[in-house]
Short mmCIF file of C-alpha atoms in Angstrom, two decimals:
data_model
loop_
_atom_site.label_atom_id
_atom_site.label_comp_id
_atom_site.label_asym_id
_atom_site.label_seq_id
_atom_site.Cartn_x
_atom_site.Cartn_y
_atom_site.Cartn_z
CA MET A 642 -14.87 8.88 -41.57
CA GLU A 643 -14.21 12.47 -40.00
CA ASP A 644 -16.92 11.39 -37.48
CA ASN A 645 -15.10 8.47 -36.56
CA ALA A 646 -11.89 10.08 -36.26
CA ALA A 647 -13.12 12.79 -34.09
CA ALA A 648 -14.69 10.20 -31.62
CA ALA A 649 -11.57 8.27 -31.39
CA GLY A 650 -9.53 11.64 -30.76
CA SER A 651 -11.94 12.39 -28.05
CA VAL A 652 -11.90 9.06 -26.28
CA ARG A 653 -8.18 9.20 -26.46
CA TRP A 654 -8.21 12.48 -24.79
CA SER A 655 -10.79 11.40 -22.24
CA LEU A 656 -8.46 8.41 -21.19
CA VAL A 657 -5.51 10.84 -20.86
CA ALA A 658 -7.62 13.16 -18.69
CA ALA A 659 -8.51 9.87 -16.79
CA LEU A 660 -5.10 9.65 -15.45
CA ALA A 661 -5.51 12.73 -13.20
CA PRO A 662 -8.61 11.61 -11.16
CA VAL A 663 -7.52 8.18 -10.77
CA SER A 664 -4.33 9.07 -9.23
CA TRP A 665 -5.73 12.00 -7.18
CA GLY A 666 -8.19 9.11 -5.78
CA ALA A 667 -5.37 7.11 -4.43
CA ALA A 668 -3.42 10.18 -3.22
CA TYR A 669 -6.43 10.58 -0.37
CA TYR A 670 -5.36 7.21 0.91
CA VAL A 671 -1.53 7.87 0.57
CA THR A 672 -1.92 11.26 2.42
CA ARG A 673 -4.02 10.00 5.20
CA HIS A 674 -1.97 7.03 5.82
CA THR A 675 1.64 8.13 5.13
CA LEU A 676 1.77 11.86 5.92
CA PRO A 677 1.71 13.73 9.07
CA ALA A 678 -1.61 15.05 9.93
CA ASP A 679 -0.27 18.31 11.78
CA ALA A 680 1.68 19.79 8.79
CA PRO A 681 -0.82 20.58 5.91
CA LEU A 682 1.42 23.49 4.73
CA TRP A 683 4.54 21.59 4.53
CA GLY A 684 2.84 18.81 3.03
CA SER A 685 1.58 20.86 0.29
CA VAL A 686 4.91 22.29 -0.16
CA LEU A 687 6.46 19.00 -0.71
CA ARG A 688 3.72 18.03 -3.13
CA ALA A 689 3.85 21.29 -5.39
CA LEU A 690 7.72 22.21 -5.41
CA PRO A 691 9.32 18.94 -6.27
CA ALA A 692 6.58 18.41 -9.06
CA GLY A 693 6.99 21.88 -10.47
CA LEU A 694 11.00 21.67 -10.58
CA VAL A 695 10.90 18.24 -12.47
CA LEU A 696 8.51 19.75 -15.04
CA LEU A 697 10.50 23.14 -15.30
CA ALA A 698 13.64 20.81 -15.98
CA LEU A 699 11.76 19.15 -18.78
CA ALA A 700 10.34 22.08 -20.06
CA ARG A 701 13.44 24.31 -20.03
CA GLN A 702 11.24 27.49 -20.22
CA ALA A 703 10.98 30.45 -17.74
CA PRO A 704 7.80 32.70 -17.48
CA ARG A 705 7.82 35.61 -19.72
CA GLY A 706 5.50 38.95 -19.90
CA ARG A 707 2.09 38.43 -18.30
CA TRP A 708 2.74 34.96 -17.41
CA TRP A 709 4.69 36.16 -14.33
CA TRP A 710 1.35 37.25 -12.72
CA ARG A 711 -0.74 34.66 -14.25
CA SER A 712 1.40 31.83 -12.74
CA LEU A 713 1.13 33.38 -9.44
CA VAL A 714 -2.70 33.42 -9.64
CA LEU A 715 -2.99 30.02 -11.01
CA GLY A 716 -0.55 28.66 -8.67
CA ALA A 717 -2.89 30.04 -5.76
CA LEU A 718 -5.86 28.57 -7.18
CA ASN A 719 -4.85 25.29 -8.63
CA MET A 720 -1.99 24.64 -6.35
CA SER A 721 -1.16 26.25 -3.08
CA GLY A 722 -4.90 26.78 -1.64
CA PHE A 723 -6.14 23.74 -3.29
CA PHE A 724 -3.27 21.36 -2.02
CA VAL A 725 -3.68 22.78 1.48
CA LEU A 726 -7.44 22.18 1.69
CA VAL A 727 -7.21 18.76 0.10
CA TYR A 728 -4.66 17.89 2.54
CA VAL A 729 -6.93 18.80 5.62
CA ALA A 730 -10.06 17.09 3.97
CA ALA A 731 -7.59 14.14 3.43
CA GLN A 732 -6.84 14.01 7.00
CA LEU A 733 -10.51 14.57 8.36
CA LEU A 734 -12.30 12.28 6.25
CA PRO A 735 -12.27 8.56 5.24
CA THR A 736 -10.77 7.97 1.76
CA SER A 737 -13.96 7.33 0.29
CA VAL A 738 -15.95 10.41 1.53
CA ALA A 739 -12.92 12.92 0.82
CA SER A 740 -12.94 11.85 -2.83
CA THR A 741 -16.69 12.37 -3.02
CA VAL A 742 -17.06 15.85 -1.95
CA MET A 743 -15.32 16.91 -5.03
CA ALA A 744 -17.99 15.63 -7.32
CA VAL A 745 -19.89 18.89 -7.81
CA ALA A 746 -16.74 19.87 -9.95
CA PRO A 747 -18.42 19.20 -13.47
CA PHE A 748 -21.41 21.58 -12.69
CA VAL A 749 -18.95 24.22 -11.45
CA LEU A 750 -16.87 23.83 -14.56
CA MET A 751 -19.69 23.90 -16.79
CA LEU A 752 -20.94 27.11 -15.14
CA VAL A 753 -17.49 28.80 -15.14
CA ALA A 754 -16.46 27.75 -18.75
CA TRP A 755 -19.88 29.03 -20.10
CA PRO A 756 -18.98 32.83 -19.74
CA LEU A 757 -15.25 32.58 -19.78
CA LEU A 758 -14.66 30.09 -22.61
CA GLY A 759 -17.88 30.34 -24.47
CA GLN A 760 -18.56 26.78 -24.03
CA ARG A 761 -22.29 26.40 -23.42
CA PRO A 762 -23.34 23.22 -21.47
CA ARG A 763 -24.47 20.28 -23.69
CA ALA A 764 -27.58 18.58 -22.63
CA ALA A 765 -25.97 15.18 -22.48
CA ALA A 766 -23.13 16.74 -20.32
CA VAL A 767 -25.74 18.22 -17.87
CA VAL A 768 -27.54 14.88 -17.76
CA GLY A 769 -24.52 13.06 -17.26
CA ALA A 770 -23.30 15.37 -14.50
CA MET A 771 -26.87 14.84 -12.61
CA VAL A 772 -26.49 10.98 -12.96
CA GLY A 773 -23.01 11.33 -11.58
CA LEU A 774 -23.62 13.33 -8.86
CA ALA A 775 -26.66 11.23 -7.80
CA GLY A 776 -24.22 8.26 -7.72
CA VAL A 777 -21.74 10.15 -5.66
CA VAL A 778 -24.50 11.40 -3.18
CA ALA A 779 -25.27 7.66 -2.71
CA MET A 780 -21.85 6.66 -2.03
CA LEU A 781 -21.39 9.90 0.30
CA VAL A 782 -24.50 9.66 2.62
CA THR A 783 -24.80 5.92 2.79
CA GLY A 784 -21.52 5.12 4.48
CA ALA A 785 -21.27 3.82 7.93
CA VAL A 786 -18.74 6.28 9.08
CA ALA A 787 -19.07 9.77 10.58
CA VAL A 788 -18.64 12.77 8.22
CA ASN A 789 -16.80 15.62 9.63
CA PRO A 790 -18.16 19.04 8.36
CA VAL A 791 -14.80 20.84 8.58
CA GLY A 792 -13.29 18.22 6.21
CA VAL A 793 -16.19 18.59 3.91
CA LEU A 794 -16.01 22.49 3.76
CA ALA A 795 -12.59 22.02 3.10
CA GLY A 796 -13.01 19.87 0.26
CA GLY A 797 -15.83 21.64 -1.25
CA THR A 798 -13.69 25.10 -1.08
CA ALA A 799 -10.89 23.25 -2.94
CA MET A 800 -13.16 22.15 -5.60
CA VAL A 801 -14.43 25.75 -6.37
CA MET A 802 -10.89 27.05 -6.34
CA SER A 803 -9.38 24.65 -8.65
CA SER A 804 -12.57 24.54 -11.01
CA VAL A 805 -12.06 28.41 -11.48
CA GLY A 806 -8.27 27.87 -11.86
CA PHE A 807 -8.69 25.13 -14.48
CA VAL A 808 -10.72 27.23 -16.61
CA LEU A 809 -8.65 30.26 -16.25
CA ALA A 810 -5.66 28.06 -17.35
CA THR A 811 -7.47 27.01 -20.32
CA ARG A 812 -8.48 30.71 -21.20
CA TRP A 813 -4.97 31.85 -20.89
CA LYS A 814 -3.36 29.01 -22.71
CA ASP A 815 -2.01 31.43 -25.46
CA ASP A 816 0.88 29.79 -27.26
CA VAL A 817 2.51 28.22 -24.16
CA ASP A 818 3.39 24.83 -24.03
CA VAL A 819 1.32 22.77 -21.52
CA LEU A 820 4.42 21.37 -19.84
CA ALA A 821 5.81 24.73 -19.27
CA SER A 822 2.67 26.42 -17.96
CA THR A 823 1.76 23.42 -15.34
CA ALA A 824 5.64 23.84 -14.04
CA TRP A 825 5.12 27.57 -13.60
CA GLN A 826 2.00 26.99 -11.51
CA LEU A 827 3.27 24.35 -9.38
CA VAL A 828 6.56 26.16 -8.68
CA ALA A 829 4.48 29.65 -7.86
CA GLY A 830 2.25 27.63 -5.85
CA GLY A 831 4.77 26.13 -3.80
CA LEU A 832 7.08 29.04 -3.22
CA LEU A 833 3.88 31.20 -2.06
CA LEU A 834 3.35 28.38 0.68
CA VAL A 835 6.92 28.36 2.04
CA PRO A 836 7.10 31.54 4.07
CA VAL A 837 3.54 30.70 5.37
CA ALA A 838 4.55 27.08 6.34
CA ALA A 839 7.56 28.55 8.14
CA VAL A 840 5.71 30.77 10.14
CA ALA A 841 2.52 28.56 10.83
CA GLU A 842 4.23 25.25 11.45
CA GLY A 843 7.84 25.91 11.91
CA ALA A 844 10.53 23.65 10.54
CA PRO A 845 9.70 21.11 7.96
CA PRO A 846 8.33 17.86 9.44
CA ALA A 847 10.81 15.01 9.83
CA LEU A 848 9.69 12.10 7.39
CA ASP A 849 10.49 8.49 7.45
CA ALA A 850 10.94 6.18 4.56
CA ARG A 851 7.29 5.62 4.40
CA GLY A 852 6.58 9.51 4.69
CA TRP A 853 9.14 10.00 1.69
CA LEU A 854 7.50 7.45 -0.60
CA GLY A 855 4.22 8.96 0.09
CA ILE A 856 5.52 12.50 -0.93
CA ALA A 857 7.18 10.82 -3.92
CA TYR A 858 3.91 9.33 -5.08
CA VAL A 859 1.65 12.29 -4.34
CA SER A 860 4.32 14.83 -5.99
CA LEU A 861 5.38 13.02 -9.06
CA VAL A 862 2.32 10.94 -10.05
CA ALA A 863 -0.57 12.66 -8.49
CA THR A 864 0.87 15.96 -9.36
CA ALA A 865 3.32 16.22 -12.01
CA LEU A 866 1.89 13.57 -14.43
CA ALA A 867 -1.85 14.22 -13.25
CA TYR A 868 -1.69 17.89 -13.98
CA VAL A 869 -0.01 17.55 -17.34
CA ALA A 870 -2.69 15.11 -18.26
CA TRP A 871 -5.56 17.13 -17.13
CA PHE A 872 -4.47 20.52 -18.58
CA SER A 873 -3.78 18.75 -21.97
CA ALA A 874 -7.26 17.24 -21.69
CA LEU A 875 -8.91 20.63 -21.23
CA ARG A 876 -7.32 22.12 -24.04
CA ARG A 877 -8.79 19.76 -26.45
CA LEU A 878 -12.21 18.59 -24.86
CA PRO A 879 -15.07 20.86 -23.41
CA ALA A 880 -14.50 21.51 -19.76
CA GLY A 881 -17.78 19.87 -18.61
CA ALA A 882 -16.61 16.55 -20.39
CA VAL A 883 -13.21 16.78 -18.70
CA GLY A 884 -15.13 17.54 -15.27
CA LEU A 885 -17.15 14.44 -15.55
CA VAL A 886 -13.98 12.32 -16.09
CA GLY A 887 -12.96 13.74 -12.59
CA LEU A 888 -15.85 11.61 -11.15
CA LEU A 889 -13.31 8.61 -11.65
CA ASN A 890 -11.58 10.55 -8.46
CA PRO A 891 -14.39 9.16 -5.92
CA LEU A 892 -14.51 5.80 -7.59
CA THR A 893 -10.73 5.36 -7.01
CA GLY A 894 -11.07 6.66 -3.50
CA VAL A 895 -14.03 4.06 -2.90
CA ALA A 896 -11.85 1.31 -4.54
CA VAL A 897 -8.77 2.24 -2.64
CA GLY A 898 -10.74 2.37 0.78
CA LEU A 899 -12.32 -1.24 -0.11
CA ALA A 900 -8.92 -2.78 -1.16
CA ILE A 901 -6.56 -1.73 1.52
CA GLY A 902 -8.48 0.85 3.79
CA GLY A 903 -10.91 -1.77 5.42
CA GLU A 904 -13.91 0.17 4.30
CA HIS A 905 -17.22 -1.32 3.14
CA LEU A 906 -19.35 -0.76 0.48
CA THR A 907 -23.37 -0.99 0.83
CA PRO A 908 -25.69 -2.34 -1.84
CA LEU A 909 -26.82 1.60 -2.33
CA GLN A 910 -23.30 2.61 -2.68
CA GLY A 911 -22.88 -0.33 -5.26
CA LEU A 912 -25.45 1.51 -7.44
CA GLY A 913 -24.04 4.74 -6.92
CA VAL A 914 -20.92 3.49 -8.47
CA VAL A 915 -22.75 2.31 -11.27
CA ALA A 916 -24.46 5.72 -11.63
CA VAL A 917 -21.13 7.55 -11.59
CA LEU A 918 -19.72 5.44 -14.23
CA VAL A 919 -22.85 5.94 -16.54
CA GLY A 920 -22.64 9.62 -15.68
CA VAL A 921 -19.07 9.89 -17.02
CA VAL A 922 -19.72 7.98 -20.36
CA LEU A 923 -22.94 10.10 -20.93
CA GLY A 924 -21.09 13.27 -20.67
CA GLN A 925 -18.27 12.48 -23.11
CA PRO A 926 -18.32 13.93 -26.71
CA ALA A 927 -17.75 10.50 -28.18
CA ALA A 928 -20.86 9.20 -26.56
CA GLY A 929 -22.83 12.02 -27.97
CA ARG A 930 -21.59 11.38 -31.53
CA LEU A 931 -22.61 7.68 -31.20
CA PHE A 932 -25.86 8.83 -30.03
CA ARG A 933 -26.67 11.17 -32.89
CA GLY A 934 -25.30 8.48 -35.46
CA ARG A 935 -27.58 5.85 -34.09
CA ARG A 936 -30.65 8.27 -34.39
CA ARG A 937 -30.45 8.54 -38.22
CA THR A 938 -32.48 6.39 -40.28
CA PRO A 939 -30.82 3.50 -41.70
CA GLY A 940 -29.84 4.30 -45.41
CA ALA A 941 -30.59 7.97 -44.93
CA PRO A 942 -27.77 10.40 -45.79
CA PRO A 943 -25.90 12.02 -43.35
CA ALA A 944 -27.10 15.36 -41.71
CA PRO A 945 -25.44 18.39 -43.34
CA ALA A 946 -22.43 19.90 -41.68
CA ALA A 947 -23.01 22.85 -39.47
CA GLY A 948 -23.17 26.15 -41.67
CA VAL A 949 -23.93 24.01 -45.06
CA PRO A 950 -27.24 24.28 -46.18
CA ALA A 951 -29.46 21.41 -47.12
CA PRO A 952 -30.42 20.62 -50.70
CA PRO A 953 -33.86 22.34 -51.76
CA ALA A 954 -36.52 19.87 -51.20
CA GLY A 955 -37.92 18.24 -54.35
CA ARG A 956 -34.56 18.52 -56.23
CA PRO A 957 -34.05 15.17 -58.09
CA SER A 958 -31.12 13.16 -56.73
CA THR A 959 -28.01 13.27 -59.06
CA THR A 960 -26.73 9.96 -57.91
CA ARG A 961 -26.88 7.32 -60.78
CA THR A 962 -28.17 3.66 -59.97
CA SER A 963 -27.17 0.69 -61.96
#
């Protein structure tokens, strides 16, 4: 019963985590087709600051003590620097390619979470990450479109920064509500970018109705909602498992590119999509519990819980039979 409850809980939080990469994958297309390509700094400000202010109004908490400098550090890693680099990648790369560059994140999250959170990578998660990465590579290298190396570099750097930031946010969670800590990061990240954007790009760009709709989606859905879901899942699941859910990001990018972007999927890329889905499922804690349960011999008693000694061999059973 406890195993079933734990499995159900991990599935639930895996689904919550999935809200983030699905919305991020769609955000690549929205950014590329509705926002100005020559204003990545202001675009990032308009993504982070409104989202942070909305969450701050809901949380009704101000940072205190060490959370002032923590918010600046996490805001720089997870928000300001990350958003600028993702914005650049989204403008230089097709939707499907931009979303797949981030797929190395599960490995980076596992490696960073090991020393900082004490989460040793599970074999199933590593295998799942390898299978998923193989699928991503298939989707990335077999496309018919040219790949801009600057865009790939921007996306890869963003992935490393955010992986470190995600793990630090989990390590520093203390007793702070996830809504409040996410709001502080977003506000700090947005404010850090305002003077840089003003100096480098001048006045904020003039947006038409289409641009404001794009900002609304990117800020409220792909940022405010997505980050609350993501950080909530990171508090309850291993970082590697949450990172593997992030592979739904490229799948969403591919789906959006196919549906409305006029992009095409080759047969090998189709196999890559299947491999990514298999990798995501393999790395989830619920899948590991299910696999271990099926390996047990039918009719055999369940294995003792960790830390509970097994009964000595040869001791007669105390169970009565009728």
